[in-house]
JSON list of C-alpha atoms in Angstrom, two decimals:
[
{"chain": "M", "resi": 1, "resn": "UNK", "atom": "CA", "xyz": [-15.41, -4.44, -21.46]},
{"chain": "M", "resi": 2, "resn": "UNK", "atom": "CA", "xyz": [-12.74, -8.12, -22.23]},
{"chain": "M", "resi": 3, "resn": "UNK", "atom": "CA", "xyz": [-12.66, -11.11, -19.96]},
{"chain": "M", "resi": 4, "resn": "UNK", "atom": "CA", "xyz": [-9.32, -10.72, -18.92]},
{"chain": "M", "resi": 5, "resn": "UNK", "atom": "CA", "xyz": [-9.67, -6.84, -18.10]},
{"chain": "M", "resi": 6, "resn": "UNK", "atom": "CA", "xyz": [-7.71, -6.26, -14.77]},
{"chain": "M", "resi": 7, "resn": "UNK", "atom": "CA", "xyz": [-10.13, -6.12, -12.04]},
{"chain": "M", "resi": 8, "resn": "UNK", "atom": "CA", "xyz": [-9.41, -3.41, -9.34]},
{"chain": "M", "resi": 9, "resn": "UNK", "atom": "CA", "xyz": [-8.29, -4.92, -5.10]},
{"chain": "M", "resi": 10, "resn": "UNK", "atom": "CA", "xyz": [-11.89, -3.32, -3.53]},
{"chain": "M", "resi": 11, "resn": "UNK", "atom": "CA", "xyz": [-9.26, -3.19, -0.46]},
{"chain": "M", "resi": 12, "resn": "UNK", "atom": "CA", "xyz": [-6.68, -0.56, -2.36]},
{"chain": "M", "resi": 13, "resn": "UNK", "atom": "CA", "xyz": [-7.60, 2.94, -1.65]},
{"chain": "M", "resi": 14, "resn": "UNK", "atom": "CA", "xyz": [-8.83, 5.67, -4.12]},
{"chain": "M", "resi": 15, "resn": "UNK", "atom": "CA", "xyz": [-6.55, 8.74, -4.48]},
{"chain": "M", "resi": 16, "resn": "UNK", "atom": "CA", "xyz": [-8.67, 10.62, -1.86]},
{"chain": "M", "resi": 17, "resn": "UNK", "atom": "CA", "xyz": [-8.15, 8.03, 0.56]},
{"chain": "M", "resi": 18, "resn": "UNK", "atom": "CA", "xyz": [-4.27, 7.80, 0.73]},
{"chain": "M", "resi": 19, "resn": "UNK", "atom": "CA", "xyz": [-2.50, 9.39, 3.72]},
{"chain": "M", "resi": 20, "resn": "UNK", "atom": "CA", "xyz": [-1.01, 12.66, 3.74]},
{"chain": "M", "resi": 21, "resn": "UNK", "atom": "CA", "xyz": [0.75, 11.65, 7.14]},
{"chain": "M", "resi": 22, "resn": "UNK", "atom": "CA", "xyz": [3.00, 8.45, 6.09]},
{"chain": "M", "resi": 23, "resn": "UNK", "atom": "CA", "xyz": [5.17, 7.01, 7.92]},
{"chain": "M", "resi": 24, "resn": "UNK", "atom": "CA", "xyz": [9.12, 5.35, 6.18]},
{"chain": "M", "resi": 25, "resn": "UNK", "atom": "CA", "xyz": [10.91, 2.44, 6.69]},
{"chain": "M", "resi": 26, "resn": "UNK", "atom": "CA", "xyz": [14.50, 3.56, 4.77]},
{"chain": "M", "resi": 27, "resn": "UNK", "atom": "CA", "xyz": [16.12, 0.81, 3.50]},
{"chain": "M", "resi": 28, "resn": "UNK", "atom": "CA", "xyz": [18.54, 0.56, 0.84]},
{"chain": "M", "resi": 29, "resn": "UNK", "atom": "CA", "xyz": [18.80, -0.72, -2.20]},
{"chain": "M", "resi": 30, "resn": "UNK", "atom": "CA", "xyz": [15.15, -2.55, -1.74]},
{"chain": "M", "resi": 31, "resn": "UNK", "atom": "CA", "xyz": [12.36, -1.01, -4.15]},
{"chain": "M", "resi": 32, "resn": "UNK", "atom": "CA", "xyz": [8.62, -1.20, -3.45]},
{"chain": "M", "resi": 33, "resn": "UNK", "atom": "CA", "xyz": [6.72, -0.13, -7.20]},
{"chain": "M", "resi": 34, "resn": "UNK", "atom": "CA", "xyz": [3.03, 0.34, -7.83]},
{"chain": "M", "resi": 35, "resn": "UNK", "atom": "CA", "xyz": [1.38, -3.25, -8.10]},
{"chain": "M", "resi": 36, "resn": "UNK", "atom": "CA", "xyz": [4.38, -5.17, -6.87]},
{"chain": "M", "resi": 37, "resn": "UNK", "atom": "CA", "xyz": [4.38, -7.39, -3.38]},
{"chain": "M", "resi": 38, "resn": "UNK", "atom": "CA", "xyz": [7.60, -6.95, -1.13]},
{"chain": "M", "resi": 39, "resn": "UNK", "atom": "CA", "xyz": [8.27, -9.24, 1.52]},
{"chain": "M", "resi": 40, "resn": "UNK", "atom": "CA", "xyz": [9.20, -7.74, 4.89]},
{"chain": "M", "resi": 41, "resn": "UNK", "atom": "CA", "xyz": [10.90, -9.33, 7.71]},
{"chain": "M", "resi": 42, "resn": "UNK", "atom": "CA", "xyz": [10.10, -6.49, 10.80]},
{"chain": "M", "resi": 43, "resn": "UNK", "atom": "CA", "xyz": [11.71, -6.72, 14.32]},
{"chain": "M", "resi": 44, "resn": "UNK", "atom": "CA", "xyz": [13.52, -3.59, 15.57]},
{"chain": "M", "resi": 45, "resn": "UNK", "atom": "CA", "xyz": [10.96, -1.74, 18.21]},
{"chain": "M", "resi": 46, "resn": "UNK", "atom": "CA", "xyz": [10.76, 1.31, 16.42]},
{"chain": "M", "resi": 47, "resn": "UNK", "atom": "CA", "xyz": [9.54, -0.26, 13.08]},
{"chain": "M", "resi": 48, "resn": "UNK", "atom": "CA", "xyz": [7.67, -3.25, 15.03]},
{"chain": "M", "resi": 49, "resn": "UNK", "atom": "CA", "xyz": [5.55, 0.45, 16.66]},
{"chain": "M", "resi": 50, "resn": "UNK", "atom": "CA", "xyz": [5.30, 1.19, 12.74]},
{"chain": "M", "resi": 51, "resn": "UNK", "atom": "CA", "xyz": [4.04, -1.78, 11.51]},
{"chain": "M", "resi": 52, "resn": "UNK", "atom": "CA", "xyz": [0.96, -1.91, 14.70]},
{"chain": "M", "resi": 53, "resn": "UNK", "atom": "CA", "xyz": [0.10, 1.55, 14.50]},
{"chain": "M", "resi": 54, "resn": "UNK", "atom": "CA", "xyz": [-0.46, 0.91, 10.68]},
{"chain": "M", "resi": 55, "resn": "UNK", "atom": "CA", "xyz": [-2.53, -1.70, 10.74]},
{"chain": "M", "resi": 56, "resn": "UNK", "atom": "CA", "xyz": [-4.85, 0.49, 13.45]},
{"chain": "M", "resi": 57, "resn": "UNK", "atom": "CA", "xyz": [-5.20, 2.69, 10.35]},
{"chain": "M", "resi": 58, "resn": "UNK", "atom": "CA", "xyz": [-4.47, 3.32, 7.05]},
{"chain": "M", "resi": 59, "resn": "UNK", "atom": "CA", "xyz": [-2.15, 0.05, 6.63]},
{"chain": "M", "resi": 60, "resn": "UNK", "atom": "CA", "xyz": [0.14, 1.95, 4.77]},
{"chain": "M", "resi": 61, "resn": "UNK", "atom": "CA", "xyz": [4.07, 2.04, 4.85]},
{"chain": "M", "resi": 62, "resn": "UNK", "atom": "CA", "xyz": [6.48, 4.43, 2.58]},
{"chain": "M", "resi": 63, "resn": "UNK", "atom": "CA", "xyz": [9.30, 2.64, 1.90]},
{"chain": "M", "resi": 64, "resn": "UNK", "atom": "CA", "xyz": [12.07, 5.26, 0.78]},
{"chain": "M", "resi": 65, "resn": "UNK", "atom": "CA", "xyz": [15.71, 4.68, 0.04]},
{"chain": "M", "resi": 66, "resn": "UNK", "atom": "CA", "xyz": [18.51, 6.22, 2.27]},
{"chain": "M", "resi": 67, "resn": "UNK", "atom": "CA", "xyz": [21.05, 9.01, 0.43]},
{"chain": "M", "resi": 68, "resn": "UNK", "atom": "CA", "xyz": [23.89, 7.54, 1.70]},
{"chain": "M", "resi": 69, "resn": "UNK", "atom": "CA", "xyz": [23.52, 3.75, 1.65]},
{"chain": "M", "resi": 70, "resn": "UNK", "atom": "CA", "xyz": [24.82, 2.09, 5.63]},
{"chain": "M", "resi": 71, "resn": "UNK", "atom": "CA", "xyz": [23.93, 2.63, 8.92]},
{"chain": "M", "resi": 72, "resn": "UNK", "atom": "CA", "xyz": [22.24, 1.04, 11.15]},
{"chain": "M", "resi": 73, "resn": "UNK", "atom": "CA", "xyz": [20.53, -2.08, 9.61]},
{"chain": "M", "resi": 74, "resn": "UNK", "atom": "CA", "xyz": [20.47, -0.09, 6.41]},
{"chain": "M", "resi": 75, "resn": "UNK", "atom": "CA", "xyz": [18.60, 3.00, 7.01]},
{"chain": "M", "resi": 76, "resn": "UNK", "atom": "CA", "xyz": [21.22, 4.76, 5.70]},
{"chain": "M", "resi": 77, "resn": "UNK", "atom": "CA", "xyz": [24.10, 6.78, 7.29]},
{"chain": "M", "resi": 78, "resn": "UNK", "atom": "CA", "xyz": [22.95, 9.62, 10.45]},
{"chain": "M", "resi": 79, "resn": "UNK", "atom": "CA", "xyz": [24.27, 13.23, 9.40]},
{"chain": "M", "resi": 80, "resn": "UNK", "atom": "CA", "xyz": [25.53, 15.90, 12.07]},
{"chain": "M", "resi": 81, "resn": "UNK", "atom": "CA", "xyz": [21.64, 17.53, 12.30]},
{"chain": "M", "resi": 82, "resn": "UNK", "atom": "CA", "xyz": [19.66, 14.18, 12.64]},
{"chain": "M", "resi": 83, "resn": "UNK", "atom": "CA", "xyz": [18.30, 11.66, 10.84]},
{"chain": "M", "resi": 84, "resn": "UNK", "atom": "CA", "xyz": [20.19, 9.99, 7.70]},
{"chain": "M", "resi": 85, "resn": "UNK", "atom": "CA", "xyz": [18.97, 11.96, 5.15]},
{"chain": "M", "resi": 86, "resn": "UNK", "atom": "CA", "xyz": [16.49, 10.11, 2.80]},
{"chain": "M", "resi": 87, "resn": "UNK", "atom": "CA", "xyz": [15.34, 10.66, -1.21]},
{"chain": "M", "resi": 88, "resn": "UNK", "atom": "CA", "xyz": [12.24, 12.39, -1.64]},
{"chain": "M", "resi": 89, "resn": "UNK", "atom": "CA", "xyz": [10.44, 9.86, -4.25]},
{"chain": "M", "resi": 90, "resn": "UNK", "atom": "CA", "xyz": [9.36, 6.91, -2.39]},
{"chain": "M", "resi": 91, "resn": "UNK", "atom": "CA", "xyz": [6.70, 4.01, -2.99]},
{"chain": "M", "resi": 92, "resn": "UNK", "atom": "CA", "xyz": [3.89, 3.41, -0.61]},
{"chain": "M", "resi": 93, "resn": "UNK", "atom": "CA", "xyz": [2.69, 0.04, 0.48]},
{"chain": "M", "resi": 94, "resn": "UNK", "atom": "CA", "xyz": [-0.06, -1.52, 2.03]},
{"chain": "M", "resi": 95, "resn": "UNK", "atom": "CA", "xyz": [-0.03, -4.07, 4.45]},
{"chain": "M", "resi": 96, "resn": "UNK", "atom": "CA", "xyz": [-1.63, -7.07, 3.05]},
{"chain": "M", "resi": 97, "resn": "UNK", "atom": "CA", "xyz": [-0.47, -9.90, 5.14]},
{"chain": "M", "resi": 98, "resn": "UNK", "atom": "CA", "xyz": [1.36, -10.54, 8.18]},
{"chain": "M", "resi": 99, "resn": "UNK", "atom": "CA", "xyz": [2.42, -13.47, 10.44]},
{"chain": "M", "resi": 100, "resn": "UNK", "atom": "CA", "xyz": [3.85, -13.00, 14.15]},
{"chain": "M", "resi": 101, "resn": "UNK", "atom": "CA", "xyz": [6.95, -15.66, 14.69]},
{"chain": "M", "resi": 102, "resn": "UNK", "atom": "CA", "xyz": [7.50, -17.10, 18.12]},
{"chain": "M", "resi": 103, "resn": "UNK", "atom": "CA", "xyz": [11.06, -14.68, 18.85]},
{"chain": "M", "resi": 104, "resn": "UNK", "atom": "CA", "xyz": [9.82, -11.21, 18.26]},
{"chain": "M", "resi": 105, "resn": "UNK", "atom": "CA", "xyz": [9.33, -10.80, 14.19]},
{"chain": "M", "resi": 106, "resn": "UNK", "atom": "CA", "xyz": [6.87, -9.87, 11.52]},
{"chain": "M", "resi": 107, "resn": "UNK", "atom": "CA", "xyz": [6.52, -11.11, 7.99]},
{"chain": "M", "resi": 108, "resn": "UNK", "atom": "CA", "xyz": [5.41, -8.60, 6.40]},
{"chain": "M", "resi": 109, "resn": "UNK", "atom": "CA", "xyz": [3.76, -8.71, 2.65]},
{"chain": "M", "resi": 110, "resn": "UNK", "atom": "CA", "xyz": [3.31, -4.68, 1.48]},
{"chain": "M", "resi": 111, "resn": "UNK", "atom": "CA", "xyz": [1.18, -4.46, -1.93]},
{"chain": "M", "resi": 112, "resn": "UNK", "atom": "CA", "xyz": [2.48, -1.41, -4.17]},
{"chain": "M", "resi": 113, "resn": "UNK", "atom": "CA", "xyz": [0.08, 1.23, -4.28]},
{"chain": "M", "resi": 114, "resn": "UNK", "atom": "CA", "xyz": [1.59, 4.53, -5.54]},
{"chain": "M", "resi": 115, "resn": "UNK", "atom": "CA", "xyz": [4.58, 7.00, -5.63]},
{"chain": "M", "resi": 116, "resn": "UNK", "atom": "CA", "xyz": [4.96, 9.75, -3.71]},
{"chain": "M", "resi": 117, "resn": "UNK", "atom": "CA", "xyz": [7.02, 13.04, -2.73]},
{"chain": "M", "resi": 118, "resn": "UNK", "atom": "CA", "xyz": [7.91, 14.24, 0.62]},
{"chain": "M", "resi": 119, "resn": "UNK", "atom": "CA", "xyz": [7.58, 17.40, 1.60]},
{"chain": "M", "resi": 120, "resn": "UNK", "atom": "CA", "xyz": [8.57, 17.47, 4.50]},
{"chain": "M", "resi": 121, "resn": "UNK", "atom": "CA", "xyz": [9.59, 15.61, 7.54]},
{"chain": "M", "resi": 122, "resn": "UNK", "atom": "CA", "xyz": [7.88, 15.15, 10.76]},
{"chain": "M", "resi": 123, "resn": "UNK", "atom": "CA", "xyz": [8.69, 14.72, 14.50]},
{"chain": "M", "resi": 124, "resn": "UNK", "atom": "CA", "xyz": [9.02, 10.96, 15.02]},
{"chain": "M", "resi": 125, "resn": "UNK", "atom": "CA", "xyz": [5.92, 9.30, 16.32]},
{"chain": "M", "resi": 126, "resn": "UNK", "atom": "CA", "xyz": [5.95, 7.84, 19.52]},
{"chain": "M", "resi": 127, "resn": "UNK", "atom": "CA", "xyz": [6.65, 4.80, 18.47]},
{"chain": "M", "resi": 128, "resn": "UNK", "atom": "CA", "xyz": [10.41, 6.19, 17.51]},
{"chain": "M", "resi": 129, "resn": "UNK", "atom": "CA", "xyz": [9.84, 6.06, 13.32]},
{"chain": "M", "resi": 130, "resn": "UNK", "atom": "CA", "xyz": [10.23, 8.21, 11.09]},
{"chain": "M", "resi": 131, "resn": "UNK", "atom": "CA", "xyz": [6.75, 10.22, 9.64]},
{"chain": "M", "resi": 132, "resn": "UNK", "atom": "CA", "xyz": [6.77, 13.05, 7.08]},
{"chain": "M", "resi": 133, "resn": "UNK", "atom": "CA", "xyz": [4.54, 14.95, 4.63]},
{"chain": "M", "resi": 134, "resn": "UNK", "atom": "CA", "xyz": [3.61, 13.59, 1.76]},
{"chain": "M", "resi": 135, "resn": "UNK", "atom": "CA", "xyz": [2.00, 14.75, -1.78]},
{"chain": "M", "resi": 136, "resn": "UNK", "atom": "CA", "xyz": [0.67, 12.01, -4.01]},
{"chain": "M", "resi": 137, "resn": "UNK", "atom": "CA", "xyz": [-1.20, 13.81, -6.95]},
{"chain": "M", "resi": 138, "resn": "UNK", "atom": "CA", "xyz": [3.01, 13.78, -9.21]},
{"chain": "M", "resi": 139, "resn": "UNK", "atom": "CA", "xyz": [1.95, 10.07, -9.47]},
{"chain": "M", "resi": 140, "resn": "UNK", "atom": "CA", "xyz": [-1.84, 9.94, -9.43]},
{"chain": "M", "resi": 141, "resn": "UNK", "atom": "CA", "xyz": [-1.62, 7.74, -12.29]},
{"chain": "M", "resi": 142, "resn": "UNK", "atom": "CA", "xyz": [-0.13, 4.86, -10.48]},
{"chain": "M", "resi": 143, "resn": "UNK", "atom": "CA", "xyz": [-3.37, 3.90, -9.14]},
{"chain": "M", "resi": 144, "resn": "UNK", "atom": "CA", "xyz": [-3.77, 2.55, -12.53]},
{"chain": "M", "resi": 145, "resn": "UNK", "atom": "CA", "xyz": [-1.13, 0.64, -12.94]},
{"chain": "M", "resi": 146, "resn": "UNK", "atom": "CA", "xyz": [-3.41, -2.38, -14.48]},
{"chain": "M", "resi": 147, "resn": "UNK", "atom": "CA", "xyz": [-4.73, -0.85, -16.70]},
{"chain": "M", "resi": 148, "resn": "UNK", "atom": "CA", "xyz": [-1.05, 0.54, -18.11]},
{"chain": "M", "resi": 149, "resn": "UNK", "atom": "CA", "xyz": [0.20, -0.64, -21.75]},
{"chain": "M", "resi": 150, "resn": "UNK", "atom": "CA", "xyz": [4.38, -1.10, -21.44]},
{"chain": "M", "resi": 151, "resn": "UNK", "atom": "CA", "xyz": [6.46, -0.84, -24.65]},
{"chain": "M", "resi": 152, "resn": "UNK", "atom": "CA", "xyz": [8.63, -3.45, -24.24]},
{"chain": "M", "resi": 153, "resn": "UNK", "atom": "CA", "xyz": [11.73, -5.26, -26.76]},
{"chain": "M", "resi": 154, "resn": "UNK", "atom": "CA", "xyz": [10.56, -8.73, -24.38]},
{"chain": "M", "resi": 155, "resn": "UNK", "atom": "CA", "xyz": [13.11, -10.99, -27.19]},
{"chain": "M", "resi": 156, "resn": "UNK", "atom": "CA", "xyz": [15.91, -8.23, -26.28]},
{"chain": "M", "resi": 157, "resn": "UNK", "atom": "CA", "xyz": [15.16, -8.21, -22.88]},
{"chain": "M", "resi": 158, "resn": "UNK", "atom": "CA", "xyz": [14.71, -11.50, -22.72]},
{"chain": "M", "resi": 159, "resn": "UNK", "atom": "CA", "xyz": [18.81, -11.87, -24.12]},
{"chain": "M", "resi": 160, "resn": "UNK", "atom": "CA", "xyz": [20.06, -9.70, -22.01]},
{"chain": "M", "resi": 161, "resn": "UNK", "atom": "CA", "xyz": [18.66, -11.32, -19.06]},
{"chain": "M", "resi": 162, "resn": "UNK", "atom": "CA", "xyz": [19.24, -14.38, -20.05]},
{"chain": "M", "resi": 163, "resn": "UNK", "atom": "CA", "xyz": [23.20, -13.44, -20.31]},
{"chain": "M", "resi": 164, "resn": "UNK", "atom": "CA", "xyz": [23.21, -11.15, -16.54]},
{"chain": "M", "resi": 165, "resn": "UNK", "atom": "CA", "xyz": [21.85, -14.37, -15.08]},
{"chain": "M", "resi": 166, "resn": "UNK", "atom": "CA", "xyz": [25.15, -16.43, -17.14]},
{"chain": "M", "resi": 167, "resn": "UNK", "atom": "CA", "xyz": [27.62, -13.72, -15.35]},
{"chain": "M", "resi": 168, "resn": "UNK", "atom": "CA", "xyz": [26.47, -13.93, -11.98]},
{"chain": "M", "resi": 169, "resn": "UNK", "atom": "CA", "xyz": [25.58, -18.24, -11.86]},
{"chain": "M", "resi": 170, "resn": "UNK", "atom": "CA", "xyz": [22.09, -17.15, -11.21]},
{"chain": "M", "resi": 171, "resn": "UNK", "atom": "CA", "xyz": [19.36, -19.43, -12.02]},
{"chain": "M", "resi": 172, "resn": "UNK", "atom": "CA", "xyz": [15.31, -18.96, -12.40]},
{"chain": "M", "resi": 173, "resn": "UNK", "atom": "CA", "xyz": [11.99, -19.82, -13.20]},
{"chain": "M", "resi": 174, "resn": "UNK", "atom": "CA", "xyz": [12.20, -19.32, -17.33]},
{"chain": "M", "resi": 175, "resn": "UNK", "atom": "CA", "xyz": [8.61, -20.89, -17.94]},
{"chain": "M", "resi": 176, "resn": "UNK", "atom": "CA", "xyz": [7.79, -17.96, -15.11]},
{"chain": "M", "resi": 177, "resn": "UNK", "atom": "CA", "xyz": [9.18, -15.36, -16.80]},
{"chain": "M", "resi": 178, "resn": "UNK", "atom": "CA", "xyz": [8.43, -16.09, -20.09]},
{"chain": "M", "resi": 179, "resn": "UNK", "atom": "CA", "xyz": [4.67, -16.49, -18.87]},
{"chain": "M", "resi": 180, "resn": "UNK", "atom": "CA", "xyz": [5.04, -13.32, -17.44]},
{"chain": "M", "resi": 181, "resn": "UNK", "atom": "CA", "xyz": [2.32, -10.18, -18.88]},
{"chain": "M", "resi": 182, "resn": "UNK", "atom": "CA", "xyz": [4.95, -7.38, -20.06]},
{"chain": "M", "resi": 183, "resn": "UNK", "atom": "CA", "xyz": [4.29, -4.91, -16.53]},
{"chain": "M", "resi": 184, "resn": "UNK", "atom": "CA", "xyz": [4.16, -7.38, -14.50]},
{"chain": "M", "resi": 185, "resn": "UNK", "atom": "CA", "xyz": [8.15, -8.29, -15.84]},
{"chain": "M", "resi": 186, "resn": "UNK", "atom": "CA", "xyz": [8.95, -5.13, -15.32]},
{"chain": "M", "resi": 187, "resn": "UNK", "atom": "CA", "xyz": [7.89, -4.47, -11.88]},
{"chain": "M", "resi": 188, "resn": "UNK", "atom": "CA", "xyz": [9.27, -7.91, -10.96]},
{"chain": "M", "resi": 189, "resn": "UNK", "atom": "CA", "xyz": [12.58, -7.48, -12.55]},
{"chain": "M", "resi": 190, "resn": "UNK", "atom": "CA", "xyz": [12.88, -3.88, -11.03]},
{"chain": "M", "resi": 191, "resn": "UNK", "atom": "CA", "xyz": [12.02, -5.07, -7.88]},
{"chain": "M", "resi": 192, "resn": "UNK", "atom": "CA", "xyz": [14.08, -8.11, -8.02]},
{"chain": "M", "resi": 193, "resn": "UNK", "atom": "CA", "xyz": [16.98, -8.20, -9.87]},
{"chain": "M", "resi": 194, "resn": "UNK", "atom": "CA", "xyz": [20.66, -7.12, -7.76]},
{"chain": "M", "resi": 195, "resn": "UNK", "atom": "CA", "xyz": [21.05, -3.80, -8.84]},
{"chain": "M", "resi": 196, "resn": "UNK", "atom": "CA", "xyz": [22.79, -1.38, -6.23]},
{"chain": "M", "resi": 197, "resn": "UNK", "atom": "CA", "xyz": [20.84, 1.37, -4.70]},
{"chain": "M", "resi": 198, "resn": "UNK", "atom": "CA", "xyz": [21.44, 4.43, -7.07]},
{"chain": "M", "resi": 199, "resn": "UNK", "atom": "CA", "xyz": [19.36, 2.07, -9.80]},
{"chain": "M", "resi": 200, "resn": "UNK", "atom": "CA", "xyz": [16.83, 1.44, -8.33]},
{"chain": "M", "resi": 201, "resn": "UNK", "atom": "CA", "xyz": [16.22, 4.96, -7.19]},
{"chain": "M", "resi": 202, "resn": "UNK", "atom": "CA", "xyz": [16.31, 5.85, -10.68]},
{"chain": "M", "resi": 203, "resn": "UNK", "atom": "CA", "xyz": [14.19, 2.51, -12.04]},
{"chain": "M", "resi": 204, "resn": "UNK", "atom": "CA", "xyz": [11.71, 4.29, -9.09]},
{"chain": "M", "resi": 205, "resn": "UNK", "atom": "CA", "xyz": [11.64, 7.58, -10.82]},
{"chain": "M", "resi": 206, "resn": "UNK", "atom": "CA", "xyz": [11.30, 6.31, -14.41]},
{"chain": "M", "resi": 207, "resn": "UNK", "atom": "CA", "xyz": [8.11, 8.78, -15.78]},
{"chain": "M", "resi": 208, "resn": "UNK", "atom": "CA", "xyz": [6.26, 5.17, -16.46]},
{"chain": "M", "resi": 209, "resn": "UNK", "atom": "CA", "xyz": [6.25, 1.79, -17.42]},
{"chain": "M", "resi": 210, "resn": "UNK", "atom": "CA", "xyz": [7.73, 2.10, -20.68]},
{"chain": "M", "resi": 211, "resn": "UNK", "atom": "CA", "xyz": [10.30, 4.43, -19.45]},
{"chain": "M", "resi": 212, "resn": "UNK", "atom": "CA", "xyz": [11.19, 1.86, -16.87]},
{"chain": "M", "resi": 213, "resn": "UNK", "atom": "CA", "xyz": [11.31, -0.69, -19.11]},
{"chain": "M", "resi": 214, "resn": "UNK", "atom": "CA", "xyz": [13.91, 0.84, -21.10]},
{"chain": "M", "resi": 215, "resn": "UNK", "atom": "CA", "xyz": [16.27, 1.77, -18.08]},
{"chain": "M", "resi": 216, "resn": "UNK", "atom": "CA", "xyz": [15.47, -2.09, -17.06]},
{"chain": "M", "resi": 217, "resn": "UNK", "atom": "CA", "xyz": [16.82, -3.11, -20.57]},
{"chain": "M", "resi": 218, "resn": "UNK", "atom": "CA", "xyz": [19.66, -0.61, -20.23]},
{"chain": "M", "resi": 219, "resn": "UNK", "atom": "CA", "xyz": [21.00, -1.60, -16.75]},
{"chain": "M", "resi": 220, "resn": "UNK", "atom": "CA", "xyz": [20.73, -5.44, -18.01]},
{"chain": "M", "resi": 221, "resn": "UNK", "atom": "CA", "xyz": [22.95, -4.66, -20.51]},
{"chain": "M", "resi": 222, "resn": "UNK", "atom": "CA", "xyz": [25.52, -2.92, -18.97]},
{"chain": "M", "resi": 223, "resn": "UNK", "atom": "CA", "xyz": [25.92, -5.50, -15.80]},
{"chain": "M", "resi": 224, "resn": "UNK", "atom": "CA", "xyz": [25.94, -8.73, -17.84]},
{"chain": "M", "resi": 225, "resn": "UNK", "atom": "CA", "xyz": [29.48, -8.19, -18.87]},
{"chain": "M", "resi": 226, "resn": "UNK", "atom": "CA", "xyz": [30.01, -5.80, -15.80]},
{"chain": "M", "resi": 227, "resn": "UNK", "atom": "CA", "xyz": [31.28, -6.83, -12.49]},
{"chain": "M", "resi": 228, "resn": "UNK", "atom": "CA", "xyz": [28.16, -6.70, -10.04]},
{"chain": "M", "resi": 229, "resn": "UNK", "atom": "CA", "xyz": [26.45, -3.51, -8.07]},
{"chain": "M", "resi": 230, "resn": "UNK", "atom": "CA", "xyz": [27.83, -2.67, -5.29]},
{"chain": "M", "resi": 231, "resn": "UNK", "atom": "CA", "xyz": [24.12, -3.44, -3.37]},
{"chain": "M", "resi": 232, "resn": "UNK", "atom": "CA", "xyz": [24.54, -4.12, 0.61]},
{"chain": "M", "resi": 233, "resn": "UNK", "atom": "CA", "xyz": [22.63, -7.69, 1.76]},
{"chain": "M", "resi": 234, "resn": "UNK", "atom": "CA", "xyz": [19.19, -7.12, 2.28]},
{"chain": "M", "resi": 235, "resn": "UNK", "atom": "CA", "xyz": [18.38, -6.65, 5.67]},
{"chain": "M", "resi": 236, "resn": "UNK", "atom": "CA", "xyz": [15.05, -5.24, 6.78]},
{"chain": "M", "resi": 237, "resn": "UNK", "atom": "CA", "xyz": [16.37, -3.48, 9.94]}
]
């Protein structure tokens, strides 16, 4: 084994430890991927209850996107027969840090662990947040994301990224971008770039990191000279 081989985080769950019942946090235009880190600013009572319950148990939260963006705090448009519909595929994240604020908010960091499919939605938890029965088996390979080799046309990606940033008058730390490993770069860019909800969901559902890299490059090249994606302002509840 080389000295540079990735070391598994001892706090991350094994496949057998992934929970069948998962609280979900619907949030339009927000993407969590295995191996990524997502900051969240939580203040709505039902989501505060969700976080405290998660901290008392498996510390896992399922990030999902609404099928119809909009609604209260970006959690989707409600339907005639109930809560806003959400996409069937999400990503479970583990709470790796949290801070309380004096005005009653929680600032979280979620580490992306594994994607999941929603089998069915359960009755809401006592705290009012939504819960689902989840299955992780289609995405078991996500737990080995640190070992995954990514096919990436890095030169083409950097050219598309530069054109994308120029078209939107954005700036970034190019030294950090150039030094990032391929897998980390694909994950980070997929999560932070201002693509629309449909593009974010497509990146989430890509078969693997190589497929995600190709999709990311296509979205960058399509958007570099077009109109900005219709992404609502990020709010976390």
